[in-house]
Amino acid sequence: MNIVVNGTSNIVNEEISLKQFIEKHCPNPERVIAEVNEHIVKRADWDRQLLKENDKLELITFVGGG
Amino acid sequence: MNIVVNGTSNIVNEEISLKQFIEKHCPNPERVIAEVNEHIVKRADWDRQLLKENDKLELITFVGGG
Amino acid sequence: MNIVVNGTSNIVNEEISLKQFIEKHCPNPERVIAEVNEHIVKRADWDRQLLKENDKLELITFVGGG
Amino acid sequence: MNIVVNGTSNIVNEEISLKQFIEKHCPNPERVIAEVNEHIVKRADWDRQLLKENDKLELITFVGGG
Amino acid sequence: MDNKKSENLIIAGKNFSSRFLLGTGKFGNKNDLALAIKASNAEIVTVALRRIDLQRHEENILEYIPPDVTLLVNTSGARNATEAVRIARIAREAGYGTWIKVEVINDSKYLMPDNEETIKAVDILTREGFVTLPYIYPDLYAARKLVAVGAPSVMPLGSLIGTNKGLKTKEFIRILIEEIEVPVIVDAGLGAPSHAAEAMEMGADAVLVNTAVATAGNPVLMAKAFAQAVEAGRNAFLSALPVQQDSTQARASSPLTGFLYQ
Amino acid sequence: MDNKKSENLIIAGKNFSSRFLLGTGKFGNKNDLALAIKASNAEIVTVALRRIDLQRHEENILEYIPPDVTLLVNTSGARNATEAVRIARIAREAGYGTWIKVEVINDSKYLMPDNEETIKAVDILTREGFVTLPYIYPDLYAARKLVAVGAPSVMPLGSLIGTNKGLKTKEFIRILIEEIEVPVIVDAGLGAPSHAAEAMEMGADAVLVNTAVATAGNPVLMAKAFAQAVEAGRNAFLSALPVQQDSTQARASSPLTGFLYQ
Amino acid sequence: MDNKKSENLIIAGKNFSSRFLLGTGKFGNKNDLALAIKASNAEIVTVALRRIDLQRHEENILEYIPPDVTLLVNTSGARNATEAVRIARIAREAGYGTWIKVEVINDSKYLMPDNEETIKAVDILTREGFVTLPYIYPDLYAARKLVAVGAPSVMPLGSLIGTNKGLKTKEFIRILIEEIEVPVIVDAGLGAPSHAAEAMEMGADAVLVNTAVATAGNPVLMAKAFAQAVEAGRNAFLSALPVQQDSTQARASSPLTGFLYQ
Amino acid sequence: MDNKKSENLIIAGKNFSSRFLLGTGKFGNKNDLALAIKASNAEIVTVALRRIDLQRHEENILEYIPPDVTLLVNTSGARNATEAVRIARIAREAGYGTWIKVEVINDSKYLMPDNEETIKAVDILTREGFVTLPYIYPDLYAARKLVAVGAPSVMPLGSLIGTNKGLKTKEFIRILIEEIEVPVIVDAGLGAPSHAAEAMEMGADAVLVNTAVATAGNPVLMAKAFAQAVEAGRNAFLSALPVQQDSTQARASSPLTGFLYQ
């Protein structure tokens, strides 16, 4: 299953929820803001959001800025 | 007959063409550009343009500008 | 007896000490610094310094300055 | 015989006039201004000015300047 | 305008006793950021959003910002109104408030803000309940339109971002101060406390600084220096500065005549 | 020079924690002067001498200056070294110390200090035990000579007295700061706190202000504003200001790429 | 861009050997205007339109402008795009060409141009066959849009109309020069030949001056002075100016060592 | 002073129609120097003296200077009056006239002229029949003394030698122009024709440029550009420039009311 994460293709073999994906790949899950296909998915809903072929994920966080 | 010339009301008693009006009132008719009711009237047409009650005349000329 | 005080001639009729002169003419004697003929006269010496014909007095004080 | 030319020591073996020295060492003798021991020697006098032990020569020229 | 002289900076009904806003970019050491906020008493700080780098552990910028500080989320990265709106919504969804610095830039060389797109974004975001502080090139007409669509403040640039050149737009920011009723916050390009003081002296309501603090040798002390300069400039504005004398002639502050002279 | 970074301003062995000096001329209300000294924490203030006006009751300026403040007697009115020396001696005789601002002006239009006469006066006064702070036009050679004859500080002008034009001599004061080992105190012409901050940012050791404070709408608040600006500028100097970018190109303080882009 | 270095100023395919444009307002004596055009070799001059005063005999400005000069009719008085378009049409109808300086101002205090309305007017007028030279506040995005809708040149202001303050917008006009391919003509606020030279040195294609010439003591000589300064600045641009040295250190132009020294 | 408005520059009784002086240092190609003199119509050019390099064939600078040009020999390299006098005497002995630019520098970092030593040198040289043009830091008192000892002109610096920073000393050169009766020639630091125009506009009698011409991409065209700017500035001075408007308010050059309005 191909998933585009922050503009880069990723191959995911098993069925996986957004929550599982983030916890597996992000060093600080508690900082992450997630969009799937340009819609924000609230943290409370990460668990039941299953990733699908060609989903476009944006994983975003706060950084220093002016 | 009331005619508004450059924003000011003027009473005109006789029937009069645009050409006659301009020649009577403007010191330098050859410098004048005339609009009647927001439409430009070419110099060649001044003669046959008769002024009517409530006509709005703009008599304009070139001046120094930056 | 003529005395020049701060550049202006003054006629003084009686014999008078510097101390008396200052106390008579200056609103705030305690603020005054006195020169007689370009020599500073200390406050302690005002009493015994008698004014003489053509003495040049400078009576000076502190003021605001930048 | 030691001669200091423009601040540097030079050994000169034979007796030599200022004119000869300049013509031997300077690419453009016609541009040279010469001082010997802080006195200017005019071009007309170069011929008869013989260099002596410990003479201090300044050989100067015009250059671009602001 | 009378509210130009109010004690506090008031934006969208919220009172701030500090008129110094701090940006959080470019800090080499995040502890310096925390200390700089404290040293300057900044009550509003900006942050930005960015894609996570999956390969690298990054520090959480928010941990270094005290909870009582108002977060202002910068839409930097947006090239048009649509993208700015999207970033603002993400920020809100993430639970970080509704205060947005609307920054729309479609020029990668000079980083000039696009006023027209910014107006569009402010219009949309205001309707959605955001408090928007638009970052703009100081143009009177653009500022008027921003106020008309609901911006509770405008943030004109002093000079190009990151150049430290100071108040190159002074003549035009002055017009905004005189003509626009909402607070004018000078943002971008202020490279020294004297620049911040100069902005405040002419009546700017606040300033925002980032680069000059974050890249200073001692960012914490520099943050304090800027905050002091902002207060100095504010007090000078309230005191009514004397005017510059245009003649080339001098005017004595000490008494020059009548002593030692005839 | 290392002492350029010392915490206190040190002149002739005396320590001052404030780097703001206040002139006392032109105050409309003498109570404002007292309050301005307090509000600014000035530790050195200048006064001048003048012939008494026998016709008029005048207030005693000294009553408005706290006793712990160092009085600096200005020789204003002196047109040459001899007159400056005479004024200094009068001041000392009157019991008001030995700290003298040596100001020699022989030009009634621009009030430019005469450096050469000033050097002569400092030379004489130093030998007589005075502490002299010479007011000068910022000329490297004159400053060197003043130090050579014993001046423990130099006070170059920022712009013409009373003009409020700021640091018109910046390029040349900078040279003094780099080359002269004694404290450099910028005097005259500073018309706004931003000017004072700018002087301090480049490493001036202190500033003296009179006209801009005394003639402000609110002199007390303005005195405070200047003092704050001096601290701001000092802190910025100690923090090492980042440099201005000379290219016309901007430099982002926020991350601009990698988000919302492909 | 290479055409930045072309010998002639080329606008809408028409070649001009002079890069100095003259405005005709405010001349006390119309003969001075005629002589000023001649003395400066101006090839483009602006005029405006106004309602006739029926009570007063006024001179015909056009009689003082040589027939080979390109007339540029200013839409001054227009507060929005519609009014600017109307004025342009009147000018064309009157037989005076199709070259229009599009000036839209809706602010009677600062006389700032309204870029957005200007863009709309240029869009309409270009479709109607006019050659439009828009007078703008120097904003990169506005300039890009003007070029996109067909403006063959842009005329950014140097400072507020009639103030003679010079190139206060320098940083932003520079961006236009670098980024915009059509000629950039600096208009408004240039108060001295040195200002005009400065604009040309950084690569402006031409300048337009009115107030500083018309209100000079000797307008004819001043027109010549501006034209000379424009040529000077142009030649300097073509020669590639050396850069300013940023250090405070000097660099000798004369040989300083090796002579009279040991 | 009336002679400030004379058509020619007059120094020591000699008339010059050009008010542009050219320095000859730093030219990469000596042919460029010859062409630059011609292109600029310079009538006075400076040269310097240096020890011959015995190892290297050097070109003769004098061959590139037309015979009708007045040579001004710079005493550069002199650290005090004695050395300056010695250089002047050498120049005269060599047959190159009696016109000397007296330059005394005892500071190898900033290359600031030592006014006091310069005055001494001018005093001696004037008695020996030289025509001296002293290069000075613009100090009113020093200029007065130079005139008193016979200098027929003074040459104050605009900014540090070779920095191209322009008229950093403007406020103080203006004082010389107003107070000193001999011609004031601005020398050093002028980096662009606009700087030269600015000096002339305020009434300087002439300018001397070297670095900015010699190091330009095209020195010949740049020399011409400076000469044009000098004429432009001179004409502007003679025309009486209008003043800058200090208010922030604009003043229309076109008629703005009465048309299309009610």
PDB file of N, CA and C in Angstrom, chain E residues 149-201:
ATOM      1  N   VAL E 149     -12.041  44.782   6.591  1.00  0.00           N
ATOM      2  CA  VAL E 149     -12.426  43.366   6.660  1.00  0.00           C
ATOM      3  C   VAL E 149     -12.165  42.780   8.046  1.00  0.00           C
ATOM      4  N   GLY E 150     -11.779  43.591   8.993  1.00  0.00           N
ATOM      5  CA  GLY E 150     -11.771  43.118  10.369  1.00  0.00           C
ATOM      6  C   GLY E 150     -10.438  42.904  11.044  1.00  0.00           C
ATOM      7  N   ALA E 151      -9.348  43.311  10.430  1.00  0.00           N
ATOM      8  CA  ALA E 151      -8.059  43.126  11.103  1.00  0.00           C
ATOM      9  C   ALA E 151      -7.989  44.031  12.334  1.00  0.00           C
ATOM     10  N   PRO E 152      -7.669  43.493  13.502  1.00  0.00           N
ATOM     11  CA  PRO E 152      -7.606  44.310  14.724  1.00  0.00           C
ATOM     12  C   PRO E 152      -6.244  44.971  14.909  1.00  0.00           C
ATOM     13  N   SER E 153      -5.374  44.815  13.928  1.00  0.00           N
ATOM     14  CA  SER E 153      -4.029  45.409  13.985  1.00  0.00           C
ATOM     15  C   SER E 153      -3.419  45.231  12.601  1.00  0.00           C
ATOM     16  N   VAL E 154      -2.410  46.037  12.282  1.00  0.00           N
ATOM     17  CA  VAL E 154      -1.635  45.775  11.068  1.00  0.00           C
ATOM     18  C   VAL E 154      -0.163  45.765  11.435  1.00  0.00           C
ATOM     19  N   MET E 155       0.612  44.952  10.701  1.00  0.00           N
ATOM     20  CA  MET E 155       2.027  44.789  11.012  1.00  0.00           C
ATOM     21  C   MET E 155       2.888  45.119   9.794  1.00  0.00           C
ATOM     22  N   PRO E 156       3.158  46.404   9.583  1.00  0.00           N
ATOM     23  CA  PRO E 156       3.969  46.771   8.431  1.00  0.00           C
ATOM     24  C   PRO E 156       5.444  46.468   8.646  1.00  0.00           C
ATOM     25  N   LEU E 157       6.129  46.181   7.566  1.00  0.00           N
ATOM     26  CA  LEU E 157       7.559  45.882   7.664  1.00  0.00           C
ATOM     27  C   LEU E 157       8.378  47.164   7.752  1.00  0.00           C
ATOM     28  N   GLY E 158       9.465  47.124   8.538  1.00  0.00           N
ATOM     29  CA  GLY E 158      10.401  48.251   8.641  1.00  0.00           C
ATOM     30  C   GLY E 158      11.409  48.207   7.513  1.00  0.00           C
ATOM     31  N   SER E 159      11.921  47.008   7.243  1.00  0.00           N
ATOM     32  CA  SER E 159      12.744  46.786   6.056  1.00  0.00           C
ATOM     33  C   SER E 159      12.665  45.296   5.741  1.00  0.00           C
ATOM     34  N   LEU E 160      13.385  44.853   4.732  1.00  0.00           N
ATOM     35  CA  LEU E 160      13.236  43.460   4.313  1.00  0.00           C
ATOM     36  C   LEU E 160      13.567  42.506   5.463  1.00  0.00           C
ATOM     37  N   ILE E 161      12.837  41.422   5.538  1.00  0.00           N
ATOM     38  CA  ILE E 161      13.017  40.421   6.594  1.00  0.00           C
ATOM     39  C   ILE E 161      14.486  40.029   6.727  1.00  0.00           C
ATOM     40  N   GLY E 162      14.962  40.053   7.945  1.00  0.00           N
ATOM     41  CA  GLY E 162      16.296  39.534   8.215  1.00  0.00           C
ATOM     42  C   GLY E 162      17.445  40.441   7.833  1.00  0.00           C
ATOM     43  N   THR E 163      17.153  41.654   7.317  1.00  0.00           N
ATOM     44  CA  THR E 163      18.258  42.511   6.867  1.00  0.00           C
ATOM     45  C   THR E 163      18.809  43.420   7.955  1.00  0.00           C
ATOM     46  N   ASN E 164      18.071  43.594   9.049  1.00  0.00           N
ATOM     47  CA  ASN E 164      18.525  44.447  10.166  1.00  0.00           C
ATOM     48  C   ASN E 164      18.731  45.910   9.769  1.00  0.00           C
ATOM     49  N   LYS E 165      18.104  46.339   8.697  1.00  0.00           N
ATOM     50  CA  LYS E 165      18.376  47.692   8.195  1.00  0.00           C
ATOM     51  C   LYS E 165      17.549  48.781   8.874  1.00  0.00           C
ATOM     52  N   GLY E 166      16.607  48.414   9.695  1.00  0.00           N
ATOM     53  CA  GLY E 166      15.855  49.435  10.418  1.00  0.00           C
ATOM     54  C   GLY E 166      14.644  49.942   9.659  1.00  0.00           C
ATOM     55  N   LEU E 167      14.292  51.199   9.946  1.00  0.00           N
ATOM     56  CA  LEU E 167      13.016  51.760   9.496  1.00  0.00           C
ATOM     57  C   LEU E 167      13.093  52.390   8.105  1.00  0.00           C
ATOM     58  N   LYS E 168      13.334  51.587   7.101  1.00  0.00           N
ATOM     59  CA  LYS E 168      13.443  52.132   5.749  1.00  0.00           C
ATOM     60  C   LYS E 168      12.091  52.618   5.216  1.00  0.00           C
ATOM     61  N   THR E 169      11.027  52.183   5.827  1.00  0.00           N
ATOM     62  CA  THR E 169       9.686  52.563   5.382  1.00  0.00           C
ATOM     63  C   THR E 169       9.080  53.650   6.267  1.00  0.00           C
ATOM     64  N   LYS E 170       9.934  54.349   6.990  1.00  0.00           N
ATOM     65  CA  LYS E 170       9.461  55.290   8.000  1.00  0.00           C
ATOM     66  C   LYS E 170       8.370  56.248   7.508  1.00  0.00           C
ATOM     67  N   GLU E 171       8.587  56.861   6.358  1.00  0.00           N
ATOM     68  CA  GLU E 171       7.628  57.852   5.863  1.00  0.00           C
ATOM     69  C   GLU E 171       6.237  57.242   5.674  1.00  0.00           C
ATOM     70  N   PHE E 172       6.206  55.972   5.392  1.00  0.00           N
ATOM     71  CA  PHE E 172       4.934  55.339   5.029  1.00  0.00           C
ATOM     72  C   PHE E 172       4.270  54.683   6.235  1.00  0.00           C
ATOM     73  N   ILE E 173       5.087  54.228   7.168  1.00  0.00           N
ATOM     74  CA  ILE E 173       4.519  53.744   8.428  1.00  0.00           C
ATOM     75  C   ILE E 173       3.920  54.920   9.195  1.00  0.00           C
ATOM     76  N   ARG E 174       4.553  56.062   9.093  1.00  0.00           N
ATOM     77  CA  ARG E 174       4.020  57.244   9.756  1.00  0.00           C
ATOM     78  C   ARG E 174       2.597  57.551   9.263  1.00  0.00           C
ATOM     79  N   ILE E 175       2.379  57.370   7.980  1.00  0.00           N
ATOM     80  CA  ILE E 175       1.039  57.599   7.434  1.00  0.00           C
ATOM     81  C   ILE E 175       0.042  56.616   8.060  1.00  0.00           C
ATOM     82  N   LEU E 176       0.444  55.358   8.181  1.00  0.00           N
ATOM     83  CA  LEU E 176      -0.461  54.373   8.800  1.00  0.00           C
ATOM     84  C   LEU E 176      -0.783  54.788  10.234  1.00  0.00           C
ATOM     85  N   ILE E 177       0.245  55.211  10.955  1.00  0.00           N
ATOM     86  CA  ILE E 177       0.013  55.597  12.354  1.00  0.00           C
ATOM     87  C   ILE E 177      -0.998  56.737  12.426  1.00  0.00           C
ATOM     88  N   GLU E 178      -0.883  57.668  11.493  1.00  0.00           N
ATOM     89  CA  GLU E 178      -1.795  58.822  11.538  1.00  0.00           C
ATOM     90  C   GLU E 178      -3.199  58.473  11.046  1.00  0.00           C
ATOM     91  N   GLU E 179      -3.295  57.553  10.123  1.00  0.00           N
ATOM     92  CA  GLU E 179      -4.574  57.341   9.449  1.00  0.00           C
ATOM     93  C   GLU E 179      -5.344  56.096   9.879  1.00  0.00           C
ATOM     94  N   ILE E 180      -4.659  55.127  10.423  1.00  0.00           N
ATOM     95  CA  ILE E 180      -5.308  53.841  10.726  1.00  0.00           C
ATOM     96  C   ILE E 180      -5.616  53.772  12.211  1.00  0.00           C
ATOM     97  N   GLU E 181      -6.839  53.391  12.541  1.00  0.00           N
ATOM     98  CA  GLU E 181      -7.216  53.454  13.953  1.00  0.00           C
ATOM     99  C   GLU E 181      -6.770  52.240  14.770  1.00  0.00           C
ATOM    100  N   VAL E 182      -6.474  51.118  14.122  1.00  0.00           N
ATOM    101  CA  VAL E 182      -6.041  49.948  14.898  1.00  0.00           C
ATOM    102  C   VAL E 182      -4.532  50.046  15.184  1.00  0.00           C
ATOM    103  N   PRO E 183      -4.061  49.260  16.166  1.00  0.00           N
ATOM    104  CA  PRO E 183      -2.629  49.327  16.486  1.00  0.00           C
ATOM    105  C   PRO E 183      -1.741  48.982  15.291  1.00  0.00           C
ATOM    106  N   VAL E 184      -0.664  49.742  15.161  1.00  0.00           N
ATOM    107  CA  VAL E 184       0.330  49.523  14.117  1.00  0.00           C
ATOM    108  C   VAL E 184       1.565  48.919  14.783  1.00  0.00           C
ATOM    109  N   ILE E 185       1.893  47.695  14.394  1.00  0.00           N
ATOM    110  CA  ILE E 185       3.027  46.984  14.989  1.00  0.00           C
ATOM    111  C   ILE E 185       4.107  46.842  13.927  1.00  0.00           C
ATOM    112  N   VAL E 186       5.246  47.454  14.166  1.00  0.00           N
ATOM    113  CA  VAL E 186       6.302  47.391  13.152  1.00  0.00           C
ATOM    114  C   VAL E 186       7.022  46.048  13.258  1.00  0.00           C
ATOM    115  N   ASP E 187       7.117  45.393  12.135  1.00  0.00           N
ATOM    116  CA  ASP E 187       7.610  44.019  12.088  1.00  0.00           C
ATOM    117  C   ASP E 187       8.657  43.932  10.975  1.00  0.00           C
ATOM    118  N   ALA E 188       9.672  43.161  11.195  1.00  0.00           N
ATOM    119  CA  ALA E 188      10.676  42.850  10.168  1.00  0.00           C
ATOM    120  C   ALA E 188      11.702  43.960   9.959  1.00  0.00           C
ATOM    121  N   GLY E 189      12.930  43.577  10.003  1.00  0.00           N
ATOM    122  CA  GLY E 189      14.019  44.467   9.609  1.00  0.00           C
ATOM    123  C   GLY E 189      14.600  45.314  10.715  1.00  0.00           C
ATOM    124  N   LEU E 190      13.971  45.338  11.888  1.00  0.00           N
ATOM    125  CA  LEU E 190      14.526  46.146  12.981  1.00  0.00           C
ATOM    126  C   LEU E 190      15.767  45.427  13.510  1.00  0.00           C
ATOM    127  N   GLY E 191      16.921  46.054  13.374  1.00  0.00           N
ATOM    128  CA  GLY E 191      18.170  45.368  13.644  1.00  0.00           C
ATOM    129  C   GLY E 191      18.883  45.820  14.906  1.00  0.00           C
ATOM    130  N   ALA E 192      18.332  46.824  15.577  1.00  0.00           N
ATOM    131  CA  ALA E 192      18.988  47.339  16.776  1.00  0.00           C
ATOM    132  C   ALA E 192      17.928  47.997  17.652  1.00  0.00           C
ATOM    133  N   PRO E 193      18.169  48.036  18.952  1.00  0.00           N
ATOM    134  CA  PRO E 193      17.206  48.713  19.831  1.00  0.00           C
ATOM    135  C   PRO E 193      16.903  50.140  19.390  1.00  0.00           C
ATOM    136  N   SER E 194      17.884  50.834  18.851  1.00  0.00           N
ATOM    137  CA  SER E 194      17.621  52.212  18.406  1.00  0.00           C
ATOM    138  C   SER E 194      16.557  52.234  17.307  1.00  0.00           C
ATOM    139  N   HIS E 195      16.520  51.224  16.474  1.00  0.00           N
ATOM    140  CA  HIS E 195      15.475  51.171  15.450  1.00  0.00           C
ATOM    141  C   HIS E 195      14.097  51.002  16.093  1.00  0.00           C
ATOM    142  N   ALA E 196      14.038  50.155  17.095  1.00  0.00           N
ATOM    143  CA  ALA E 196      12.767  49.933  17.782  1.00  0.00           C
ATOM    144  C   ALA E 196      12.320  51.214  18.492  1.00  0.00           C
ATOM    145  N   ALA E 197      13.272  51.888  19.125  1.00  0.00           N
ATOM    146  CA  ALA E 197      12.932  53.143  19.810  1.00  0.00           C
ATOM    147  C   ALA E 197      12.414  54.170  18.813  1.00  0.00           C
ATOM    148  N   GLU E 198      13.049  54.232  17.649  1.00  0.00           N
ATOM    149  CA  GLU E 198      12.650  55.198  16.626  1.00  0.00           C
ATOM    150  C   GLU E 198      11.202  54.940  16.168  1.00  0.00           C
ATOM    151  N   ALA E 199      10.866  53.673  16.002  1.00  0.00           N
ATOM    152  CA  ALA E 199       9.494  53.336  15.594  1.00  0.00           C
ATOM    153  C   ALA E 199       8.493  53.764  16.660  1.00  0.00           C
ATOM    154  N   MET E 200       8.824  53.483  17.909  1.00  0.00           N
ATOM    155  CA  MET E 200       7.913  53.822  19.004  1.00  0.00           C
ATOM    156  C   MET E 200       7.800  55.336  19.188  1.00  0.00           C
ATOM    157  N   GLU E 201       8.899  56.033  19.018  1.00  0.00           N
ATOM    158  CA  GLU E 201       8.904  57.497  19.179  1.00  0.00           C
ATOM    159  C   GLU E 201       7.920  58.179  18.236  1.00  0.00           C
TER     160      GLU E 201
END
